[in-house]
XYZ file of C-alpha atoms in Angstrom:
560
model
C -21.840 -27.589 18.779
C -24.780 -29.005 20.697
C -22.927 -29.337 23.723
C -21.831 -25.697 24.002
C -22.616 -23.738 26.755
C -24.686 -20.507 26.243
C -23.986 -17.146 27.699
C -24.656 -13.557 27.219
C -22.400 -11.172 26.002
C -21.075 -8.981 29.016
C -21.813 -5.257 27.173
C -24.607 -2.882 27.529
C -24.264 -2.082 23.631
C -25.014 -5.539 22.852
C -28.343 -7.046 23.801
C -28.763 -10.776 22.981
C -30.887 -13.313 24.485
C -28.817 -15.485 26.678
C -30.938 -18.491 25.838
C -30.087 -17.908 22.003
C -26.231 -17.110 22.175
C -23.393 -19.626 22.195
C -20.302 -18.516 24.110
C -17.625 -17.308 21.505
C -14.764 -18.802 23.609
C -16.493 -22.289 22.975
C -16.915 -21.785 19.453
C -13.135 -20.659 19.151
C -12.158 -24.179 20.977
C -14.672 -25.980 18.482
C -13.052 -24.433 15.441
C -9.564 -25.059 16.727
C -10.175 -28.644 17.365
C -10.488 -29.459 13.809
C -7.235 -28.002 12.782
C -3.913 -29.932 13.057
C -2.099 -28.868 16.082
C 0.701 -26.649 14.520
C -2.219 -24.851 12.504
C -4.535 -24.554 15.633
C -1.464 -22.860 17.775
C -1.157 -20.222 14.967
C -5.084 -19.714 14.237
C -5.570 -19.563 18.011
C -3.491 -16.185 17.883
C -5.878 -14.950 15.045
C -9.113 -15.433 16.705
C -9.740 -13.131 19.500
C -12.814 -12.601 21.700
C -12.655 -8.975 22.530
C -12.205 -8.378 25.969
C -10.357 -5.096 27.351
C -7.859 -6.497 29.632
C -6.496 -3.078 31.021
C -7.947 0.579 30.805
C -5.530 0.817 27.447
C -4.898 -2.609 26.376
C -6.785 -5.240 24.351
C -5.900 -8.705 23.625
C -2.794 -9.005 21.219
C -4.086 -10.329 17.922
C -1.663 -11.980 15.271
C -1.752 -10.303 12.017
C 0.016 -9.632 8.864
C 1.431 -13.324 8.752
C 1.122 -15.724 5.819
C -1.891 -17.927 5.262
C -1.562 -21.456 6.219
C -1.121 -23.406 2.828
C -4.261 -25.090 2.070
C -6.594 -22.861 4.085
C -9.077 -20.991 1.721
C -8.599 -17.549 2.617
C -10.104 -14.193 1.357
C -6.760 -12.641 0.557
C -5.476 -11.251 -2.761
C -1.970 -10.729 -3.725
C 0.909 -7.741 -3.684
C -0.126 -7.034 -7.663
C -3.683 -6.982 -6.603
C -2.930 -4.292 -3.910
C -0.751 -2.111 -5.988
C -2.848 -2.078 -9.374
C -6.129 -2.947 -8.445
C -6.761 -1.001 -5.273
C -4.393 2.013 -4.956
C -3.622 2.662 -8.777
C -6.465 1.524 -10.403
C -8.999 4.241 -9.819
C -6.443 6.903 -11.343
C -8.327 7.872 -14.744
C -5.424 9.231 -16.658
C -2.538 6.778 -15.879
C -2.070 3.987 -18.436
C -1.508 0.868 -15.844
C 0.195 -1.588 -17.831
C 0.328 -4.996 -16.491
C 3.483 -6.916 -17.492
C 2.420 -10.476 -17.127
C 0.441 -13.322 -18.298
C -3.364 -12.138 -19.578
C -4.849 -14.068 -16.486
C -3.114 -11.488 -14.419
C -4.148 -9.041 -16.884
C -7.892 -9.789 -16.180
C -7.377 -7.912 -12.940
C -5.675 -4.743 -14.786
C -9.289 -4.371 -16.341
C -11.060 -2.792 -13.251
C -13.493 -5.000 -11.282
C -14.173 -2.974 -8.176
C -16.842 -0.461 -9.520
C -14.366 2.374 -9.157
C -16.261 5.319 -10.668
C -14.619 8.830 -12.034
C -15.623 12.060 -13.681
C -13.203 12.989 -16.620
C -14.689 16.311 -16.988
C -12.927 17.561 -13.748
C -9.514 17.722 -15.653
C -8.975 19.585 -18.930
C -7.986 16.750 -21.387
C -10.672 14.491 -20.395
C -8.526 11.336 -20.508
C -10.099 8.506 -19.041
C -8.215 5.058 -19.591
C -10.366 2.927 -16.706
C -12.185 1.104 -19.280
C -9.340 -0.485 -20.931
C -7.291 -3.556 -20.018
C -3.301 -2.730 -20.837
C -1.213 -6.094 -20.610
C 1.710 -7.489 -22.424
C 0.205 -10.915 -22.515
C 3.332 -12.603 -21.705
C 3.200 -16.430 -23.104
C 5.769 -19.211 -23.249
C 8.273 -17.450 -25.359
C 8.584 -14.614 -23.008
C 8.949 -16.820 -19.995
C 11.787 -18.663 -21.518
C 13.396 -15.714 -23.422
C 12.366 -12.797 -21.478
C 9.725 -10.201 -21.885
C 11.572 -6.849 -22.200
C 11.414 -6.687 -25.575
C 7.677 -7.146 -25.262
C 7.334 -4.638 -22.754
C 9.230 -1.669 -24.530
C 6.717 -2.488 -27.473
C 3.530 -2.308 -25.473
C 4.612 1.027 -24.100
C 5.460 2.476 -27.160
C 2.244 1.250 -28.638
C 0.108 2.482 -25.771
C 1.825 5.933 -26.075
C 1.204 6.081 -29.693
C -2.472 5.168 -29.424
C -3.469 7.225 -26.463
C -0.767 9.884 -25.786
C -1.314 9.616 -21.869
C 0.720 11.926 -19.460
C 1.902 9.013 -17.443
C 2.305 5.288 -17.750
C 3.023 2.720 -14.800
C 4.064 -0.786 -15.327
C 3.103 -3.579 -12.937
C 5.334 -6.693 -12.445
C 3.528 -9.863 -11.785
C 4.881 -13.294 -10.465
C 6.386 -14.512 -13.902
C 8.220 -11.357 -14.168
C 10.089 -11.614 -10.767
C 10.929 -15.233 -11.202
C 12.347 -14.835 -14.696
C 14.286 -11.548 -13.885
C 12.589 -9.035 -16.158
C 13.913 -5.358 -15.235
C 10.735 -3.259 -15.693
C 12.413 -0.439 -13.886
C 15.407 -0.330 -16.431
C 12.797 -0.781 -19.518
C 10.683 2.267 -17.977
C 13.674 4.680 -17.542
C 14.920 3.727 -21.014
C 11.089 4.680 -22.531
C 10.763 7.706 -20.258
C 13.797 9.168 -21.598
C 12.812 8.111 -25.292
C 9.056 9.353 -25.108
C 9.645 12.342 -22.615
C 6.596 11.549 -20.160
C 6.534 10.030 -16.834
C 7.132 6.314 -16.871
C 7.656 4.394 -13.798
C 7.498 0.503 -12.755
C 6.215 -1.236 -9.707
C 8.205 -4.467 -8.284
C 4.641 -5.805 -7.162
C 5.085 -9.589 -8.026
C 2.189 -11.330 -6.586
C 3.942 -13.424 -4.176
C 5.694 -10.683 -2.419
C 4.606 -9.878 1.211
C 1.763 -11.957 2.740
C -1.173 -10.317 1.347
C -2.376 -7.325 -0.842
C -1.140 -5.027 1.911
C 2.561 -5.341 0.451
C 1.053 -4.027 -2.879
C -0.532 -0.978 -0.928
C 3.020 -0.316 0.418
C 4.781 -0.803 -2.816
C 2.003 1.591 -4.642
C 2.486 4.317 -2.024
C 5.974 4.388 -2.746
C 5.885 4.681 -6.288
C 3.321 7.703 -6.110
C 5.528 9.413 -3.728
C 8.774 9.064 -5.812
C 7.343 9.722 -8.991
C 4.238 11.735 -8.950
C 3.674 13.481 -5.469
C 5.311 17.111 -5.686
C 5.428 17.650 -9.609
C 3.273 20.663 -9.683
C 3.607 23.400 -7.087
C 0.473 25.323 -7.982
C -1.103 26.536 -4.905
C -4.869 26.432 -5.523
C -7.557 28.570 -3.861
C -9.443 27.591 -0.964
C -9.218 28.486 2.894
C -9.307 24.865 3.890
C -7.343 22.475 1.818
C -7.523 18.827 2.192
C -6.452 15.451 0.674
C -8.526 12.372 1.208
C -6.465 9.400 1.455
C -7.461 5.660 1.227
C -10.868 6.356 -0.594
C -11.334 4.675 -3.768
C -14.923 5.951 -4.967
C -16.500 2.756 -5.176
C -20.122 2.921 -5.972
C -19.666 6.822 -6.323
C -18.685 7.286 -2.768
C -16.198 9.863 -3.378
C -18.543 11.982 -5.255
C -20.884 12.283 -2.372
C -18.128 12.977 0.159
C -16.783 15.603 -2.248
C -20.412 17.168 -2.335
C -20.673 17.536 1.368
C -16.869 18.865 1.771
C -17.865 21.386 -0.921
C -21.025 22.535 1.056
C -18.973 23.125 4.050
C -16.394 25.138 2.109
C -13.540 22.568 2.491
C -11.398 22.199 -0.734
C -10.518 18.665 -1.798
C -7.065 18.850 -3.584
C -6.558 15.073 -4.245
C -8.146 11.906 -3.541
C -5.908 8.946 -3.446
C -7.009 7.267 -5.526
C -10.889 7.609 -6.318
C -12.094 9.879 -9.271
C -8.472 11.144 -9.225
C -5.991 12.355 -11.851
C -2.213 12.727 -12.231
C -2.661 16.291 -11.950
C -4.388 15.939 -8.536
C -1.362 13.854 -6.951
C 1.074 15.762 -8.351
C -0.289 18.756 -6.577
C -1.425 16.882 -3.276
C 1.882 18.522 -1.415
C 0.114 21.953 -1.343
C -2.782 20.915 0.930
C -3.149 21.920 4.631
C -4.178 18.479 5.990
C -4.277 14.778 4.910
C -7.659 12.853 5.806
C -7.074 9.166 5.996
C -9.921 6.596 5.475
C -8.560 3.277 4.687
C -5.638 3.553 7.057
C -3.864 0.274 6.041
C -3.864 0.882 2.352
C -2.423 4.517 2.282
C -1.045 5.421 5.750
C 2.611 5.152 4.168
C 1.876 8.085 2.002
C 0.704 10.322 4.724
C 3.600 9.497 6.987
C 5.979 10.298 4.143
C 4.168 13.390 3.122
C 4.439 14.738 6.749
C 7.959 14.119 6.952
C 8.919 15.831 3.617
C 6.250 18.541 3.186
C 5.130 19.033 6.960
C 1.543 18.233 6.229
C -0.206 16.604 9.311
C -2.717 13.838 9.058
C -5.547 12.262 11.207
C -7.906 9.273 10.656
C -11.474 10.210 10.036
C -14.513 7.824 8.831
C -16.897 9.317 6.232
C -18.930 6.077 6.295
C -22.163 6.389 8.579
C -24.023 9.623 9.173
C -22.490 9.641 12.668
C -18.984 8.969 11.406
C -19.404 11.680 8.928
C -20.944 14.447 11.371
C -17.971 13.698 13.808
C -15.422 13.781 11.012
C -16.539 17.038 9.729
C -16.658 18.457 13.382
C -13.036 17.250 13.893
C -11.754 19.064 10.745
C -13.370 22.368 11.654
C -11.847 22.012 15.226
C -8.586 21.376 13.719
C -8.514 24.517 11.536
C -10.286 26.345 14.729
C -11.869 28.904 12.716
C -15.480 29.944 13.904
C -16.929 30.231 10.230
C -16.085 26.758 9.399
C -17.333 25.316 12.838
C -20.611 27.119 12.140
C -21.057 26.193 8.601
C -20.349 22.434 9.547
C -23.203 22.608 11.836
C -25.265 24.224 9.384
C -24.664 21.501 6.941
C -24.990 18.827 9.670
C -28.378 20.278 10.388
C -29.588 20.280 6.801
C -28.601 16.809 6.134
C -29.530 15.006 9.254
C -33.307 15.110 9.134
C -33.333 12.690 5.975
C -31.334 10.320 7.788
C -33.293 10.297 10.874
C -36.498 9.666 8.708
C -34.609 6.695 7.113
C -33.270 5.343 10.416
C -36.888 5.356 11.910
C -38.052 3.433 8.710
C -35.744 0.553 8.849
C -35.240 0.379 12.644
C -38.458 -1.333 13.714
C -37.455 -4.372 11.051
C -33.671 -4.559 11.718
C -33.397 -3.977 15.639
C -31.444 -6.538 17.476
C -30.455 -8.417 14.455
C -26.838 -9.659 14.093
C -24.444 -8.406 11.241
C -20.639 -9.712 10.641
C -18.162 -8.076 8.556
C -15.102 -9.236 7.228
C -13.626 -6.542 4.536
C -10.225 -5.309 3.930
C -8.977 -1.987 4.730
C -10.908 -0.153 7.192
C -14.385 -1.065 6.098
C -15.011 -3.931 8.956
C -14.598 -0.949 11.327
C -16.433 1.796 9.754
C -19.409 -0.066 8.832
C -20.066 -1.250 12.499
C -21.436 2.106 13.262
C -23.703 1.960 9.927
C -25.263 -0.956 11.467
C -25.748 0.250 14.882
C -27.361 3.167 13.304
C -30.157 0.832 12.177
C -30.410 -0.723 15.393
C -28.342 -4.045 14.649
C -25.838 -5.783 16.290
C -21.996 -6.020 14.593
C -21.324 -8.920 16.562
C -18.053 -10.479 14.489
C -15.716 -8.682 12.169
C -12.125 -8.673 10.959
C -9.675 -7.584 8.103
C -8.189 -9.756 5.356
C -4.902 -7.811 5.073
C -4.431 -5.591 8.278
C -1.447 -5.272 10.664
C -1.883 -5.400 14.225
C -1.955 -1.559 14.573
C -5.270 -1.600 12.737
C -6.710 -3.856 15.409
C -5.371 -2.581 18.375
C -4.029 0.792 17.621
C -0.659 2.671 16.614
C 0.412 2.326 20.293
C 1.555 -1.112 19.402
C 4.012 0.038 16.449
C 7.293 0.291 18.511
C 6.613 -3.412 19.747
C 6.373 -4.910 16.237
C 8.918 -7.000 14.947
C 10.099 -6.853 11.316
C 10.347 -10.188 9.840
C 11.505 -11.491 6.256
C 8.361 -10.642 4.823
C 8.436 -6.835 5.630
C 11.928 -6.580 5.042
C 10.906 -7.643 1.437
C 9.152 -4.203 0.831
C 11.345 -1.097 0.147
C 10.891 1.459 2.822
C 12.146 4.973 1.776
C 14.533 7.267 3.598
C 12.428 10.251 3.637
C 14.133 13.949 4.508
C 12.558 17.205 4.773
C 12.263 19.090 1.425
C 14.606 21.993 1.680
C 12.678 24.291 -0.161
C 9.022 22.962 0.133
C 8.738 21.874 3.934
C 6.321 23.779 5.657
C 5.173 22.501 9.036
C 1.500 23.532 9.061
C 0.900 23.585 12.578
C 3.685 24.529 15.311
C 4.661 21.855 18.503
C 2.303 24.118 20.742
C -0.597 23.998 18.210
C -0.249 20.181 18.154
C -0.125 19.642 21.893
C -3.061 21.852 22.198
C -4.983 19.841 19.610
C -3.937 16.550 21.557
C -5.567 18.131 24.737
C -8.986 18.821 22.928
C -8.827 15.239 21.807
C -7.966 15.833 18.297
C -5.581 13.090 17.988
C -3.115 13.585 15.006
C -0.771 10.626 13.587
C -3.252 8.254 15.494
C -5.618 5.323 14.889
C -7.073 3.844 17.945
C -7.905 0.566 15.815
C -10.879 -1.565 15.286
C -10.744 -3.591 18.695
C -11.312 -0.573 20.831
C -14.475 0.075 19.241
C -16.011 -3.108 19.662
C -17.842 -4.347 22.712
C -16.508 -6.684 25.185
C -17.519 -10.315 24.047
C -17.668 -9.678 20.420
C -15.460 -11.813 18.124
C -12.351 -10.721 15.984
C -10.716 -12.922 13.524
C -7.939 -11.732 11.148
C -7.359 -13.591 7.791
C -10.649 -15.703 8.391
C -10.947 -19.094 6.439
C -13.817 -20.339 4.696
C -14.064 -23.157 7.371
C -14.232 -20.490 10.131
C -16.852 -18.481 8.101
C -19.066 -21.533 7.985
C -18.710 -22.258 11.560
C -19.820 -18.672 12.250
C -22.740 -18.885 9.930
C -24.201 -21.993 11.404
C -23.703 -21.342 14.951
C -25.058 -17.532 14.904
C -27.087 -17.323 11.984
C -26.361 -13.555 11.183
C -29.129 -11.484 9.592
C -26.423 -10.287 7.012
C -22.727 -11.214 6.437
C -20.358 -8.452 4.613
C -17.288 -9.703 3.000
C -15.923 -9.910 -0.755
C -17.004 -11.440 -4.100
C -15.371 -14.668 -3.202
C -17.641 -15.482 -0.071
C -20.625 -14.142 -1.619
C -21.987 -17.507 -2.682
C -21.119 -19.653 -0.069
C -22.881 -17.426 2.172
C -25.923 -17.053 0.420
C -26.256 -21.117 0.149
C -26.698 -20.986 3.711
C -29.980 -18.822 3.271
C -28.187 -15.747 4.831
C -27.991 -12.210 2.732
C -24.397 -11.387 1.849
C -23.358 -7.700 1.273
C -20.471 -7.400 -0.835
C -18.385 -4.511 0.382
C -15.403 -4.468 -1.822
C -17.423 -3.422 -4.996
C -20.929 -2.910 -3.306
C -22.486 -5.461 -5.814
C -24.524 -2.873 -7.843
C -25.153 -0.322 -5.204
C -23.823 2.847 -3.862
C -22.913 5.298 -2.757
C -22.998 4.521 0.940
C -20.497 7.105 2.031
C -21.723 10.413 3.921
C -25.249 11.094 4.676
C -27.330 10.268 1.295
C -24.698 7.083 1.298
C -25.852 6.256 4.641
C -29.745 6.394 3.650
C -28.967 4.252 0.537
C -27.271 1.591 2.978
C -30.002 1.744 5.202
C -32.739 0.732 2.678
C -30.537 -1.677 0.965
C -29.876 -3.625 3.973
C -33.647 -3.354 4.990
C -34.646 -4.930 1.793
C -31.925 -7.737 1.952
C -32.477 -8.604 5.369
C -36.422 -8.752 5.001
C -36.790 -10.403 1.499
C -38.710 -13.373 1.269
C -36.426 -15.207 -1.150
C -34.247 -16.254 1.945
C -37.137 -18.575 3.113
C -36.782 -20.505 -0.380
C -33.171 -21.454 -0.247
C -34.292 -25.144 0.903
C -36.547 -26.836 -1.304
C -39.740 -28.190 0.348
C -38.757 -31.732 0.763
C -35.641 -30.545 2.661
C -37.926 -28.850 5.158
C -40.301 -31.594 5.459
C -38.472 -34.923 4.153
C -41.497 -37.250 5.359
C -42.650 -39.451 2.284
C -46.215 -40.538 2.276
C -47.726 -43.353 -0.056
C -50.628 -45.727 -0.317
C -49.752 -49.532 -1.356
C -51.951 -52.064 -2.790
C -51.056 -55.669 -2.568
C -51.961 -57.924 -5.548
C -51.500 -61.813 -4.827
C -50.381 -63.874 -7.920
């Protein structure tokens, strides 16, 4: 590393001392030199120094490919994406894991998804429970379908839920248990909705496959069951928000204040009833693009509900998203009300920014987080005066990085074919296009882009580093080279980073913090990062003898 040349990032947004900064291209070569040649060729396509090649084109990044065996990765499995991310935050579905109890641990929520059961009449909340068939050696040898039937019956007898879903884990797929046949049989017997997910952990390349499987299951079995049209002038669904640390509560507070009615959130603080009614909304808003874009596209094809991408993380992102919603509806009373709400909320935000900025200005931040969070949180750091220098996703596809314009050029590989693609047609009775072709074109001219996501790379300055599916070795190389003020990732990376004397913010489940969404959430985040970065504890990571290893002693010689 000592031989690396040093260079300034060529972007006005980023202001680093050229004598302090190591060229990311040199660092990339140094990292790749440690890999075997075949691995290095693959990883070279996943480590990108972000430089705009043309007016609309960014470097192509390789994403959604299998992790090299033996490399320690951030990724989770298909089951984790299906059960843990998308389905887990729904309080009144009994989510039953069919598999060994080790997998069952993940069926007991670990992401700090919050919920408010009082918003539904029955008050059911099963999120505190861990439902598992606890498959053992006997079931692996002789089959576990009998045990699955008994588990469904027991869950129904005790809790009387309105819906039960079953998740297949790796052993289930390997031995051939048919969870779909069992759930159909038990649905007929018990008279409630029961369905299964083929989300064996080994399916796909990451938890992204599980998101897709979960989206398909929701669309086939839940969405569209209730045609009741609720009151409200501006009815929206919020997709890809999981109410970690209470984010959805804060977002809904602001939406209500603006007069916007939230029909359903997928899946934070949500209910079967909300999902069933979601097809009656006017508009779908997408937070986490990768985990839920499938549902948005299918709802548009079947019911005519348009969608667009928003960001409710950061004060600036919240304000732009609210204005985008108001401009979409085009009614002056909503436009005026949104401006009033922004004016009411922003003074506290500006005050918090002014408090923390002197202590955080110019410090580096890195974030490697799933979904869209590695993108959304960059603006939050910029609002504090920090520099988001390195970022990446653990389960993204190329369009999450480069934008959806690359979709026509993506190749369908064996892993992608392993996930069912539903054939969606217009509902003969309920298809209702919310906007005409002329209105769609007018919105596009006003820069209200529907069915689009520009991706993370378009929002990152030239010279910054983008890494897909970052490995532990690459993480440590970044930490040693650039010594960021804060590193954001998941729980697996937390303690490795902290051992470097660098604060690590866990953005998958927020440690014990939150909410971080909307205006009050942004204020919480500013103060928390300020406390973490400027805490004196990081000066005590090294013991005194590691900082000053010299030994001093006095010796006495005694003859004889």
